[in-house]
Amino acid sequence: MMTIEKPGLLTSIQDLGRYGFQKYGVIASGVMDPLSHRMANILVGNEENTPTMEITLLGPVITFHETTLISICGGDLNPSIDGKPIRLYRAVLVKKGSVLRFGSCKLGCRAYLAVAGGFSVPSVMGSKSTYLRAKIGGFDGRALKLGDAVFIDSPGKLSEKIITYLLGQLKENSFVESKWSVALDFTPTYKNESMIRVTKGRQFHLFTDESKQKLFTEPFEVTSQSDRMGYRLKGPKLALEKAQEMISEAVDFGTIQVPAEGNPIVLLADRQTTGGYQKIVQIASVDLPLVAQRKPGDHLRFVEITNEEAQQLLLERESRMSQLKNGYLLKFS
Amino acid sequence: MIGGVEMEYRLHSLSDHAIMIELGDNISQETQRGVQEIASLLDQHPFEWMIEYVPAFTTVTIFYNPRKIANLNRTRELPYDYVCHQLNQFLSNLTLEKQTGSRLVEIPVCYGGEYGPDLETVAKINGLTTEEVIHIHSSGGYDVSMIGFAPGFPYISGMSKRIAAPRRKSPRLKIPARSVGIAGKQTGVYPIETPGGWQLIGRTPLDLFRPEEEPPSLLRAGDKIQFKPISYEEYQEWEKDKR
């Protein structure tokens, strides 16, 4: 069990999302950065869909009431245990009674805390993700707050092996980090200037040539009106060749739509299931984690790739993830 | 086939893991029936690689798992091409049955008062009395075109233009769940508390979003709706029975 001494800005329990109910208007929810979430789970020996804690910009303070195997991946919010910094992308065994704190935001803006066994919350419609607006899922359907006691499910076999291994090195310390970590070339660096790869959206052809050109040459700023539902961007105004009403249709994670006033909106984890604005481009799945780690004031630059390239990149990413997982399984089998 | 005519469709990629079947450029009974037919076929015969589907007015979007397709399909065909082939086969076998009997769902509404603070505004705009607005709203036959926007939120067609009313100039920050409203030529029911600019004419004691039930939505695309006026006292009775 762990208790929340300070909740942070927005700390919620999320898994990979609630699927199968979008046809009833129930949004998918889930983590903003699936890659970091999955890596954190793999490092503690969990299944990839096990719920993690999504920590935003300003992190919480958490006391561990039992010795717990954790991992933090994604944004670097300067985590420390009992005053000593801990590294990301590693398994960390935390001794009972230790306190985890987060500092200022160094890189990215969302950290994912996985615990061996996963957070013990009920499954609602097949998912443990928090759907904040409908107040369902996750921890009581809401973000974590001061004084919450969060329980942890019993760790699986693989987690137990990692715990046993690290326990031998814990000694009198508050925590011990694993020597192994996710390969450096596979950990994202969240450089603000890196380009975001996109494919043409369904209504791309309806925009003016000037809009299409500016989209790929000018930077767009993430404004303060940005949250888990979507990022409102500011940059050159994007306009349709001629104004027209659109029939509402499905949208996806990473869809960029443009309302009549011309400022694009990137739809993210808590997006609506359908939308009635023209979709200019769609972010490639492999670059969604990069977008999810940008914060208000950061910029996005777009570069076009084909749908074929986007799928190839996705399959390559997936095979790299399988390697990571299998390598780990082998180490402890 | 729709009425002996082959159903026309186009396939588009929405993202690197979603494909959209488009049945036409306009909302019509044919496109709506096509959408419902595809949806019910997908319910009966879900593809192994399908994660879920989202029906809308003229489209059905299928979300799929590219990794699973890469494992299923040894020819190294691109997942999108593989999905297109499978869908082309699936859709060529599709024959539209005569419209199956749709469900009629009665939705009790307590009009006006604290539950419908904009009822008088709607009446005034249209030069009607509040009683006439209630009568017109509750005597119409409505169709649920699709569910979207919010959990269990029905896009309803069939409202009389005689009670149309523009959205409020300044949206309310909180609209209570189960409020019945009018926006332009549309009527709808808010399943959960949300901000919004609809003119509120009443409230129903029925929950449209039911997270504990399967399916979690009272309404489904293709349903017919009838609004039934109830008194304030009857509304309280409904509320009591729910508990």
Tab-separated table of C-alpha atoms in Angstrom, chain A residues 22 246 248-257 267-268 271-279 282, chain B residues 14-15 17-18 20 54 61 63:
chain	number	residue	atom	x	y	z
A	22	GLN	CA	-16.629	3.942	-28.382
A	246	MET	CA	-19.036	18.258	-42.272
A	248	SER	CA	-19.671	13.939	-37.889
A	249	GLU	CA	-17.498	10.826	-38.110
A	250	ALA	CA	-14.987	8.915	-35.996
A	251	VAL	CA	-11.725	10.542	-34.918
A	252	ASP	CA	-8.574	8.935	-33.524
A	253	PHE	CA	-5.717	9.517	-31.090
A	254	GLY	CA	-3.510	12.024	-32.908
A	255	THR	CA	-6.129	13.369	-35.314
A	256	ILE	CA	-5.507	17.059	-36.014
A	257	GLN	CA	-8.758	18.837	-36.749
A	267	LEU	CA	-6.954	15.070	-30.293
A	268	LEU	CA	-5.401	12.955	-27.548
A	271	ARG	CA	-10.759	12.728	-27.191
A	272	GLN	CA	-14.432	12.459	-28.091
A	273	THR	CA	-15.364	9.414	-30.111
A	274	THR	CA	-16.619	11.432	-33.097
A	275	GLY	CA	-16.001	14.905	-34.454
A	276	GLY	CA	-17.424	17.311	-36.955
A	277	TYR	CA	-14.365	19.370	-37.888
A	278	GLN	CA	-12.187	18.810	-40.932
A	279	LYS	CA	-9.161	16.619	-40.274
A	282	GLN	CA	-3.055	12.436	-38.563
B	14	LEU	CA	-8.113	7.355	-40.819
B	15	SER	CA	-4.782	6.550	-39.162
B	17	HIS	CA	-4.482	1.652	-37.249
B	18	ALA	CA	-7.977	2.701	-38.337
B	20	MET	CA	-13.146	4.171	-42.526
B	54	VAL	CA	-17.516	3.247	-34.503
B	61	THR	CA	-14.719	3.206	-38.769
B	63	PHE	CA	-9.914	0.267	-35.379
